[in-house]
Structures are given as structure tokens and as C-alpha cells.
Tab-separated table of C-alpha atoms and ligand atoms in Angstrom:
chain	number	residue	atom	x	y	z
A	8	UNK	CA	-6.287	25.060	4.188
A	9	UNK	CA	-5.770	22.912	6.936
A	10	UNK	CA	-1.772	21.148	5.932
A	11	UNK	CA	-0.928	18.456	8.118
A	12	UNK	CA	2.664	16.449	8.257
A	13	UNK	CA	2.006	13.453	5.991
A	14	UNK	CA	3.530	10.531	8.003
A	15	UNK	CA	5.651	8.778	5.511
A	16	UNK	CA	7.028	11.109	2.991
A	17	UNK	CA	9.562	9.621	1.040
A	18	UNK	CA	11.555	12.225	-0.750
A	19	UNK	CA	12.725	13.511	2.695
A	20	UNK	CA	15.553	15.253	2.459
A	21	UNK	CA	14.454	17.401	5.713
A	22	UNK	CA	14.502	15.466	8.676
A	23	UNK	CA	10.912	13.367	9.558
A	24	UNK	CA	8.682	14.593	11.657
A	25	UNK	CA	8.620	11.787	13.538
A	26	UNK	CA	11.856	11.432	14.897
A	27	UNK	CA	10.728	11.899	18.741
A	28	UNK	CA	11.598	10.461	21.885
A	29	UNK	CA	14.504	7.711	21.130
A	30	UNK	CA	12.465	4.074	21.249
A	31	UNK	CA	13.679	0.854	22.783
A	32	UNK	CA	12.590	-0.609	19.662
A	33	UNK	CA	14.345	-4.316	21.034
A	34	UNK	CA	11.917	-4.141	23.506
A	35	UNK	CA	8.863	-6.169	23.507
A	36	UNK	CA	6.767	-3.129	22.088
A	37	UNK	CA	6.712	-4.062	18.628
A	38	UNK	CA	7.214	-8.247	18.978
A	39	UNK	CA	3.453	-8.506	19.813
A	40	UNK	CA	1.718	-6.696	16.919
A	41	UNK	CA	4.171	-8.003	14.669
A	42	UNK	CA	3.048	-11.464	16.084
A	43	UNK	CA	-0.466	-9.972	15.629
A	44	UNK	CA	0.936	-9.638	11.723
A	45	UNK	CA	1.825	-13.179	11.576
A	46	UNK	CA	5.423	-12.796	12.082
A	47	UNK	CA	7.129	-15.542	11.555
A	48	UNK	CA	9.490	-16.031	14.623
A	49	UNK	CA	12.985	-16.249	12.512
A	50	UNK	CA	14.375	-14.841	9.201
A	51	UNK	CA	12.824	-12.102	6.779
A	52	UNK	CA	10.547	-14.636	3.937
A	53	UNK	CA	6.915	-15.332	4.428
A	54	UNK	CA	6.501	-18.731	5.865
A	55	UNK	CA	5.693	-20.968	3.787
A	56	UNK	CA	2.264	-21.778	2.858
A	57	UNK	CA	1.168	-25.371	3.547
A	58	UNK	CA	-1.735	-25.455	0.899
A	59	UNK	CA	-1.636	-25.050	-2.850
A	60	UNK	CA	-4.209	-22.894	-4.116
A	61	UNK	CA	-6.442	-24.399	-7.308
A	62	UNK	CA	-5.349	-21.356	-9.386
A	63	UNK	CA	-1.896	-21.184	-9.151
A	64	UNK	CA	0.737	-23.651	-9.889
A	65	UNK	CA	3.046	-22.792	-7.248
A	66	UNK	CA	2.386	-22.804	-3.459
A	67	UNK	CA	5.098	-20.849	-1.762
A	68	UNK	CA	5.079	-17.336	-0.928
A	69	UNK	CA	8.069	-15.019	-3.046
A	70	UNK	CA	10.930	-14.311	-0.753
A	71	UNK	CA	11.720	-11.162	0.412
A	72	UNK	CA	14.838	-10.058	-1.583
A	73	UNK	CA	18.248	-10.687	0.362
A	74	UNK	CA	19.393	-7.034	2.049
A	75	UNK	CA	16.839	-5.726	1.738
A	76	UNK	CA	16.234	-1.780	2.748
A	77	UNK	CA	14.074	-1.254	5.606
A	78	UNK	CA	11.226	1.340	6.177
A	79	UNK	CA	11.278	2.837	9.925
A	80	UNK	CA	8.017	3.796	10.644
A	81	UNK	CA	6.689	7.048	12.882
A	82	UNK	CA	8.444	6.190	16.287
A	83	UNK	CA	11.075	4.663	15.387
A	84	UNK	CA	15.022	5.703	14.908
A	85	UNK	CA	16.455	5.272	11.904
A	86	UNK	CA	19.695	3.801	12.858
A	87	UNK	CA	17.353	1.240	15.587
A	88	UNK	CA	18.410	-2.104	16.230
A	89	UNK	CA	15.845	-3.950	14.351
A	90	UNK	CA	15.123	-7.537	15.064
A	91	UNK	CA	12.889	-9.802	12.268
A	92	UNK	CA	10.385	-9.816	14.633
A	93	UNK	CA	9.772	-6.768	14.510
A	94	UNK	CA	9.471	-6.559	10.580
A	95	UNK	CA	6.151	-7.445	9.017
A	96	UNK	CA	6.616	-10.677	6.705
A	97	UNK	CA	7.169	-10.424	3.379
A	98	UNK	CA	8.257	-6.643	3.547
A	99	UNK	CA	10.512	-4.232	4.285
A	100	UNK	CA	8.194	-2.450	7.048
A	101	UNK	CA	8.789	-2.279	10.810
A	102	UNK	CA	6.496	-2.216	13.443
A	103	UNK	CA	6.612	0.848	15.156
A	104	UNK	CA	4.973	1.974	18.679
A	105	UNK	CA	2.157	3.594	17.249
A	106	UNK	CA	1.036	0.018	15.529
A	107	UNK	CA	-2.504	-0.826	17.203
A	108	UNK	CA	-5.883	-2.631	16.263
A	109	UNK	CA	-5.530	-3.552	12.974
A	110	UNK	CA	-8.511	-4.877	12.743
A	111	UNK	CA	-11.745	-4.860	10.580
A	112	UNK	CA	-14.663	-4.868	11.911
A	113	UNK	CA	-17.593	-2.860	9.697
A	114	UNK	CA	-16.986	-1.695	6.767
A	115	UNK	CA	-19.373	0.339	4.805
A	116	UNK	CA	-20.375	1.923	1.317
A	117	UNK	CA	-20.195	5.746	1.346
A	118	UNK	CA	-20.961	6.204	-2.107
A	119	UNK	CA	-18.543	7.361	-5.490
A	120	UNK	CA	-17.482	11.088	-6.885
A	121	UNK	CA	-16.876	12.033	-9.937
A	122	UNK	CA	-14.171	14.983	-8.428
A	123	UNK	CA	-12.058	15.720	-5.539
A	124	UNK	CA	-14.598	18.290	-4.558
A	125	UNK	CA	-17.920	15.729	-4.283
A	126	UNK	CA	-15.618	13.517	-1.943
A	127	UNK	CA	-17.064	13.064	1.699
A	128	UNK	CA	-16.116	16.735	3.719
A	129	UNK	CA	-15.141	14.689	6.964
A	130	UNK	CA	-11.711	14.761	8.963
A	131	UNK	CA	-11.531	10.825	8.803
A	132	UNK	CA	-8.082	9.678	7.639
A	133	UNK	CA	-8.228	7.832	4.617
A	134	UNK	CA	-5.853	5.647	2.284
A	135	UNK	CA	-6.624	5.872	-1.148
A	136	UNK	CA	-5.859	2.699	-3.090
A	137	UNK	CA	-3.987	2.940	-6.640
A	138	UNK	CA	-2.607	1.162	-9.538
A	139	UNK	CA	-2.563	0.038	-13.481
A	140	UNK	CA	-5.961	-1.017	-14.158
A	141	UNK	CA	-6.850	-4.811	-13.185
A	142	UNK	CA	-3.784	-4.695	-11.246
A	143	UNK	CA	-5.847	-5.844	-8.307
A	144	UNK	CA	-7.219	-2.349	-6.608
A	145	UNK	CA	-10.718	-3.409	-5.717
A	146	UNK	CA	-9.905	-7.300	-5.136
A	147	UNK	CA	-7.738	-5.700	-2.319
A	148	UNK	CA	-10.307	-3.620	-0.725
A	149	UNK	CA	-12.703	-6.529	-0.905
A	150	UNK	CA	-9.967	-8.776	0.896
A	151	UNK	CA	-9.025	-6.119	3.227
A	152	UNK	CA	-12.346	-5.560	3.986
A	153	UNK	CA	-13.449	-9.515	3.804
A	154	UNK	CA	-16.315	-8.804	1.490
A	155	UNK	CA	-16.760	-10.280	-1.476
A	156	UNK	CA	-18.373	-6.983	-3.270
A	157	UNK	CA	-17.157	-4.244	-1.203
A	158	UNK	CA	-15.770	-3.361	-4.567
A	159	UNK	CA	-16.638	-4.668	-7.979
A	160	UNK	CA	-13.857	-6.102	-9.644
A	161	UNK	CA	-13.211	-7.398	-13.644
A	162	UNK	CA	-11.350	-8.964	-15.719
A	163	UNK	CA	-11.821	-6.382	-17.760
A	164	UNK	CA	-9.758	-3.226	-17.344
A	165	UNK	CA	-11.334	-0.360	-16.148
A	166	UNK	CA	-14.316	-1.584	-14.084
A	167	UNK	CA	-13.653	1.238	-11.309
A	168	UNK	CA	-14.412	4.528	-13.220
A	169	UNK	CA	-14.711	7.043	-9.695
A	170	UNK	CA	-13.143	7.703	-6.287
A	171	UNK	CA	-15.161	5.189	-4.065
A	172	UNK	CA	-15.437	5.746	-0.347
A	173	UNK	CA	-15.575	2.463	1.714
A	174	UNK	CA	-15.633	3.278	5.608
A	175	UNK	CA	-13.591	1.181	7.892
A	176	UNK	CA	-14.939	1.013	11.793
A	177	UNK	CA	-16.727	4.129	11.397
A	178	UNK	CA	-13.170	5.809	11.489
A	179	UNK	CA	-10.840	5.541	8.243
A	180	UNK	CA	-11.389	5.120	4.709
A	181	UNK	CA	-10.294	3.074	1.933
A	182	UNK	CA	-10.381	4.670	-1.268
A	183	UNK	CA	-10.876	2.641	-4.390
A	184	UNK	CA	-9.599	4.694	-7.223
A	185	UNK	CA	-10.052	4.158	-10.864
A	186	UNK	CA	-7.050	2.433	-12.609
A	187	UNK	CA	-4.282	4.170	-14.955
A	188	UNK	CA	-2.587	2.827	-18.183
A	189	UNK	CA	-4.741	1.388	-20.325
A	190	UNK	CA	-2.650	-0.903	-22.824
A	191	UNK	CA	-4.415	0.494	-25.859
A	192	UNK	CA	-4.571	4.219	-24.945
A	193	UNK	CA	-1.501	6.337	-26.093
A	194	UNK	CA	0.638	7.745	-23.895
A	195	UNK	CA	-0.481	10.921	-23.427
A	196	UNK	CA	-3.880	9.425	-22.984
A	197	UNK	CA	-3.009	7.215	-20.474
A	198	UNK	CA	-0.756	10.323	-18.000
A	199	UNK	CA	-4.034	11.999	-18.317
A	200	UNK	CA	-6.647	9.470	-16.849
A	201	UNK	CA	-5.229	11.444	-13.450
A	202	UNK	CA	-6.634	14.953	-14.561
A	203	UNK	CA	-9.234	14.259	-11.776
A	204	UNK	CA	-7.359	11.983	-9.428
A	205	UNK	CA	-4.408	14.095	-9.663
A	206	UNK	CA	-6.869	16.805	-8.145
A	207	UNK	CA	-7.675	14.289	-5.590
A	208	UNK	CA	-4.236	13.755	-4.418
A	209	UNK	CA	-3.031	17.095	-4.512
A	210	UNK	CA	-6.413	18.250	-2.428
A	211	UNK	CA	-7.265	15.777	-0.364
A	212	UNK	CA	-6.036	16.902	3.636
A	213	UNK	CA	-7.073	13.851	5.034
A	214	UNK	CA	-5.138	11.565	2.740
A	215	UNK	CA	-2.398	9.635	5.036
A	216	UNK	CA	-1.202	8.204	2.263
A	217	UNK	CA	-1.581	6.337	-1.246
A	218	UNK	CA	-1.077	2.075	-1.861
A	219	UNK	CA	0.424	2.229	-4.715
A	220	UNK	CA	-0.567	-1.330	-6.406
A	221	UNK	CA	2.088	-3.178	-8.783
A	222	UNK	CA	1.327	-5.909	-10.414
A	223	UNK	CA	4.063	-8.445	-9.230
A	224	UNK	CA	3.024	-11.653	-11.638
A	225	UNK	CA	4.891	-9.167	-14.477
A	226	UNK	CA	7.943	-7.107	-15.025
A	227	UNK	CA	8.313	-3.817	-14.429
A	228	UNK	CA	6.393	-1.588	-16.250
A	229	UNK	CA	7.217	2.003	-16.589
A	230	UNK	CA	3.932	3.903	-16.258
A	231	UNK	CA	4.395	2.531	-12.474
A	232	UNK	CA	7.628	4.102	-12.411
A	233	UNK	CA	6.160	7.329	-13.659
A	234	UNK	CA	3.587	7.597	-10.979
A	235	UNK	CA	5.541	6.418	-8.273
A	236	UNK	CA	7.822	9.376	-9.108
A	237	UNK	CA	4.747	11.857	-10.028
A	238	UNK	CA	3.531	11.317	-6.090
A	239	UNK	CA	6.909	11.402	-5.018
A	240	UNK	CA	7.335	15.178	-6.923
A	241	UNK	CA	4.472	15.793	-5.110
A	242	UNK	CA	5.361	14.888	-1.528
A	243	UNK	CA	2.148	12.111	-1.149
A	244	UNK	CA	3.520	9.240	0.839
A	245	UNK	CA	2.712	6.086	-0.621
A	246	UNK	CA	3.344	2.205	-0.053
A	247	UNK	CA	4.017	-0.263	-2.903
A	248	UNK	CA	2.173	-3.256	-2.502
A	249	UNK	CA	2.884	-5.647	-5.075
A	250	UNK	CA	-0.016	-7.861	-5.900
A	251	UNK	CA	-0.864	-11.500	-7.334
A	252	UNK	CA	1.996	-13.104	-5.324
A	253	UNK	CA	0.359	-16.171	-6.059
A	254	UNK	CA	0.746	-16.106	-9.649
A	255	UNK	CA	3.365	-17.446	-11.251
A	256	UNK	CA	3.184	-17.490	-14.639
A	257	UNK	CA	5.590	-19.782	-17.201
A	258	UNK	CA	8.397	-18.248	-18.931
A	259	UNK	CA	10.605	-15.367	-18.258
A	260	UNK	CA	9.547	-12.377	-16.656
A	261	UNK	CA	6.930	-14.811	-14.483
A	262	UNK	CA	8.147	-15.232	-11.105
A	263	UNK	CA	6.533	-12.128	-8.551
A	264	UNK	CA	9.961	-12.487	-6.388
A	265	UNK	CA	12.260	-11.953	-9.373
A	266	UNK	CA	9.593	-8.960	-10.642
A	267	UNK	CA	9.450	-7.909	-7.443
A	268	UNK	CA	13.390	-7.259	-7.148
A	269	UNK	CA	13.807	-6.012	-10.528
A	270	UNK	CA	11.024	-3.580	-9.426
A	271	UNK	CA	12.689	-2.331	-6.336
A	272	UNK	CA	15.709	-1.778	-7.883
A	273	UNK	CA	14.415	0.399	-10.205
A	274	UNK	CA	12.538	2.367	-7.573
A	275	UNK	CA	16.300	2.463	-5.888
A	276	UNK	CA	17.133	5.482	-7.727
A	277	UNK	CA	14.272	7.372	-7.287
A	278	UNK	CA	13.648	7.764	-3.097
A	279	UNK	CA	16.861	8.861	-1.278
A	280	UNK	CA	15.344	6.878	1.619
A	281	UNK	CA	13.682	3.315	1.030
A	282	UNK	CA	9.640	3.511	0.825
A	283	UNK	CA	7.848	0.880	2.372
A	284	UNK	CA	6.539	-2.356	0.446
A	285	UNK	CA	4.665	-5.520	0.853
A	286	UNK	CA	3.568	-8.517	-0.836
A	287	UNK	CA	0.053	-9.260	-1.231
A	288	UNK	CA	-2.276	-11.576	-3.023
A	289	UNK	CA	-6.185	-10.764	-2.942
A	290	UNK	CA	-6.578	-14.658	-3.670
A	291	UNK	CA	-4.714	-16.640	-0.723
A	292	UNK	CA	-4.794	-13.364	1.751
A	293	UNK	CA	-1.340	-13.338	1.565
A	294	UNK	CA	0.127	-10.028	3.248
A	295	UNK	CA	-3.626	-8.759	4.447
A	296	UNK	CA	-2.620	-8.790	8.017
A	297	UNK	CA	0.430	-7.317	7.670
A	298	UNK	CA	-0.821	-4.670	5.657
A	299	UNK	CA	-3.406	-3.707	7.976
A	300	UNK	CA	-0.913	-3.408	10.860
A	301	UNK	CA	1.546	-1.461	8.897
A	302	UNK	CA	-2.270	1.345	8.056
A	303	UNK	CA	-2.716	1.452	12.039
A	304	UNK	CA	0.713	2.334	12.496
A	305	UNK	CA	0.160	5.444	9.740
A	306	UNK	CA	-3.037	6.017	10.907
A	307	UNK	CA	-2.354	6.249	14.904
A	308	UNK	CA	0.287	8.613	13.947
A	309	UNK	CA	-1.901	10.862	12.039
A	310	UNK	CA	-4.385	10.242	14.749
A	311	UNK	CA	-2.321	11.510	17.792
A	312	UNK	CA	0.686	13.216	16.462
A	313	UNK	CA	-0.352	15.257	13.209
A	314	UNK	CA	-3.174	17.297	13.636
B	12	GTP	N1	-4.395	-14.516	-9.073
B	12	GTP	C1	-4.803	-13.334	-8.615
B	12	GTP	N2	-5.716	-12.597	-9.304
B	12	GTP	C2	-6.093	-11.403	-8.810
B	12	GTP	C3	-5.577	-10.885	-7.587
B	12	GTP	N3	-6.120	-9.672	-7.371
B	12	GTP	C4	-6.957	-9.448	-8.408
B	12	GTP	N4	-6.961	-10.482	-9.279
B	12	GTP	C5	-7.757	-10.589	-10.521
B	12	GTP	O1	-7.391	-9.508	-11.372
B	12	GTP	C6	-8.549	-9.014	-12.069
B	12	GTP	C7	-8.698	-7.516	-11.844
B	12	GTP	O2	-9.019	-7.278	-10.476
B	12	GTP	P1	-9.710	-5.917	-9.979
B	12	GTP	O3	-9.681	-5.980	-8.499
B	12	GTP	O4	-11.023	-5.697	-10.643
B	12	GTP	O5	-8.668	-4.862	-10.540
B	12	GTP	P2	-8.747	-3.256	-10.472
B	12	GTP	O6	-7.352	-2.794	-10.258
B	12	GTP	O7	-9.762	-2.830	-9.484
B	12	GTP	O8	-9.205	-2.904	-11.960
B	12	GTP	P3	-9.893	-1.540	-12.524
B	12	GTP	O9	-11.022	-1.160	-11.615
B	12	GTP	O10	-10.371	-1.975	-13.878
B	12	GTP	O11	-8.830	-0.519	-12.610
B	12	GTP	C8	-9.742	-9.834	-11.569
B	12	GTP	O12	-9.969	-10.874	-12.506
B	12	GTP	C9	-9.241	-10.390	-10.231
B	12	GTP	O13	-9.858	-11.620	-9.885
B	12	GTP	C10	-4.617	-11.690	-6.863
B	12	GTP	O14	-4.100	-11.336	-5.795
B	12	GTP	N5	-4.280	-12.893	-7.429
B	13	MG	MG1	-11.433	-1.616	-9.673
């Protein structure tokens, strides 16, 4: 079996593999494509957004909690002197040197499997895209991806039922996964909708890494927690990328900032080094950009430095 250095592992207590050549991160090397991110030119919170959406009742963007940890990508020194430029908005992730063209273009069907082993037998590097069900999984690709039914999406839980293959530029994949934690299953029940993902993630060579998908219009909820740490036992890099940033709903436990906080302390305790995050919403595009950027960085890496 082919094992390649996953870019982004996050229980690294061994140094990472991509602590090369020191980087002049202050340079201009990483203003542009965070630009290319819509980076706003000051300060560490989204900019605000000038329209109100029909669906939501607030308009602004959640800010980016105060101190918070940062996530140095491939290329970059841990201890670099990091400007906000050069930190994608509304996250904790810096642009790095191997950031590039973050851009869709095509993006195309491949088709579903029902197990690791039917998945296309290709070297492509893929991303495969998880959360709770109706957390937001396949509104994301179809954002991502600007198509409207890339992936079907539902109100109802548990639309997605296989490992869907969507191929970006005729090079990458997005991987639309079928959704855990079903509020009516038991516990048990609900560990073991992974029996065949889990196969996927622990098989799966050209996986650069996993979006993990919390919901962020809700509080914490600890069957996140649980798989956050199962990948992490498992050394598969992952992202959290909180979703439904536009939502705010009334009452406590409503606001995605506050849920968004609570959440990362939480995950505090878990990763001896921070993991990187962003804020989404499939609905106002909020984050898509940035999130993009922050794949090409992964991806380039995996490209040039880890085969
Ligand atoms: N307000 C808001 N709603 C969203 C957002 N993303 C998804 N939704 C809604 O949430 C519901 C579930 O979305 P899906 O994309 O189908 O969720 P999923 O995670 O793929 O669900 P399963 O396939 O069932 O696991 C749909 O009604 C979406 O319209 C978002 O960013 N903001
Ligand atoms: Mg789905």
C-alpha cells in the first residue's frame, strides 16, 4: 500500500512534514491569494455583509472569536510572523505558499459506492465531505461547486445514503458522504452508521483530508466531538467548517459565533496543536472562497511534496 504524508495531521506530536525551507511569510506571497479569498484588508472578522438575506433575520457575518489559535499551513513556520492578510476571513487558516487556483471550473458526476472498495481506483486527491446528517454536506458541495444539484439535498435527514464522487477540473474530488447521528437512532446505532465510511477513511490513499461539517446555528453536540476525536485517533486530517452562519435562531444556544466558540473550546482539549476552521453558509456563499483557497493549499502540497 502506497502511504503518503497526510498534509495536515493534527495530533502531531512528531514534527510536520512540512516544515521546509524557512518562508518570508510577510512577504507579498500570501497577501495576493488571500486577496483572491476576499481578505478583508484589516482585522480578523468577515466584513460585513451589506445585504440581508430573506431567510435569516440577521445580516452580519459571526466574528471570528478574539485570540484566536491559528493553523500554519504546509510552508509555513510555526512561530511566522503572521499578518491578517494573510489569514483567510472568518478563520483561523493562513495562506501558505503552496495556495494556488482555487478555482472551479467543471465539475462532474462520477457516480456513488456502496464501499470503500467500489470507489473510483484513480490517484486524484480527493476531500471527502462529513457531518451530522442535514448539517449541510451536500448544500456545500453544490455551493462549492455552483450547481444547484451537484448533490441532492433535504430537509429530511439522511438524503445522502453512499460515498458520492463529484470531480473538480478533471483533477480532485469532492466526496459527499452520507450523514451520522440520526436523532432517533440509539447510540450505538448512530457510532455505527461509519461501519462502511470508517472503511473509507481508514483505506482511502488518496484522501488529503476530511471537512468535517458542524452545524454552527446550534450548540455543541457531542457525537461531533466523538468523530472529530475518532479521525483524530486515526491520524485523518480534517477541517471543521461550521455551517449555516446565516442562521440565527431566537433564544439561547442560537447565535453561530457564540456556538461556534463554545465549539472550539471544546475541541481545545482534544488537538495539542489548533486544527484549522472556517465559517461557511451554503445560502449567502459565505466562506466558499476562502475555503477553496485553503483545499489548493492542501492539495498543491499533496500534489508536489507528498507523493
Ligand atoms: N440556512 C441555511 N440552511 C442550510 C445551509 N446549508 C444547508 N441548509 C439546509 O439544511 C438542509 C439539509 O441540507 P443538506 O445539504 O441536504 O444536508 P446533508 O448534510 O447533505 O444531509 P444528509 O444527506 O441527509 O446527511 C436543507 O434544507 C438545506 O437547505 C446553510 O448554509 N444555511
Ligand atoms: Mg446529503
Amino acid at each position: 500500500m502506497l502511504l503518503r504524508p497526510r498534509p495536515f495531521l493534527l495530533q502531531v506530536l512528531t514534527p510536520l512534514p512540512f516544515s521546509r525551507a524557512p518562508l518570508a511569510v510577510r512577504r507579498t506571497l500570501s497577501a495576493p491569494a488571500a486577496a483572491a479569498a476576499g481578505a478583508a484588508p484589516r482585522g480578523d472578522a468577515p466584513a460585513p455583509a451589506r445585504t440581508r438575506h430573506k431567510n435569516s433575520r440577521k445580516a452580519e457575518p459571526p466574528r471570528v472569536p478574539a485570540n484566536t489559535a491559528l493553523f500554519f499551513p504546509p510552508g509555513v513556520e510555526r512561530d511566522a510572523d503572521v499578518t491578517a492578510e494573510m489569514v483567510i476571513p472568518g478563520s483561523n487558516i493562513v495562506v501558505g505558499p503552496y495556495a494556488g487556483d482555487a478555482r472551479v471550473k467543471e465539475a462532474e458526476f462520477i457516480g456513488c459506492s456502496a464501499h470503500a472498495r467500489d470507489c473510483p481506483k484513480d490517484d486524484r486527491p480527493e476531500f471527502a465531505v462529513l457531518g451530522r446528517s442535514n448539517v449541510g454536506k451536500s448544500s456545500l458541495i453544490n455551493s462549492l461547486t455552483r450547481r444547484k444539484e451537484a448533490a441532492l439535498t433535504s430537509k429530511k435527514p439522511g438524503k445522502t445514503q453512499t460515498i458520492n464522487h463529484h470531480l473538480i477540473n478533471k483533477s480532485w474530488y469532492l466526496v459527499d458522504l452520507p450523514g451520522y447521528g440520526f436523532a432517533a437512532a440509539s447510540k450505538t446505532a448512530r457510532m455505527d452508521w461509519s461501519s462502511f465510511t470508517k472503511g473509507y477513511f481508514l483505506n482511502r490513499d488518496s484522501l488529503v483530508g476530511v471537512l468535517l461539517l458542524v452545524d454552527a446555528s446550534v450548540p455543541t453536540q457531542q457525537i461531533d466531538l466523538d468523530c472529530a476525536n475518532w479521525l483524530g485517533r486515526n491520524n485523518v486530517g480534517l477541517t471543521f467548517v461550521f455551517t449555516k452562519c446565516d442562521k440565527v435562531k431566537k433564544g439561547k444556544g442560537g447565535r453561530p459565533d457564540e456556538n461556534i466558540k463554545e465549539f472550539l473550546e471544546n475541541i481545545g482539549s482534544l488537538y495539542p496543536r489548533p486544527p484549522p476552521w472556517i465559517m461557511t453558509s451554503s445560502t449567502t456563499g459565505l466562506g466558499r472562497e476562502g475555503l477553496l483557497l485553503h483545499m489548493s493549499q492542501l492539495r498543491n502540497y499533496w500534489d508536489n511534496e507528498a507523493t
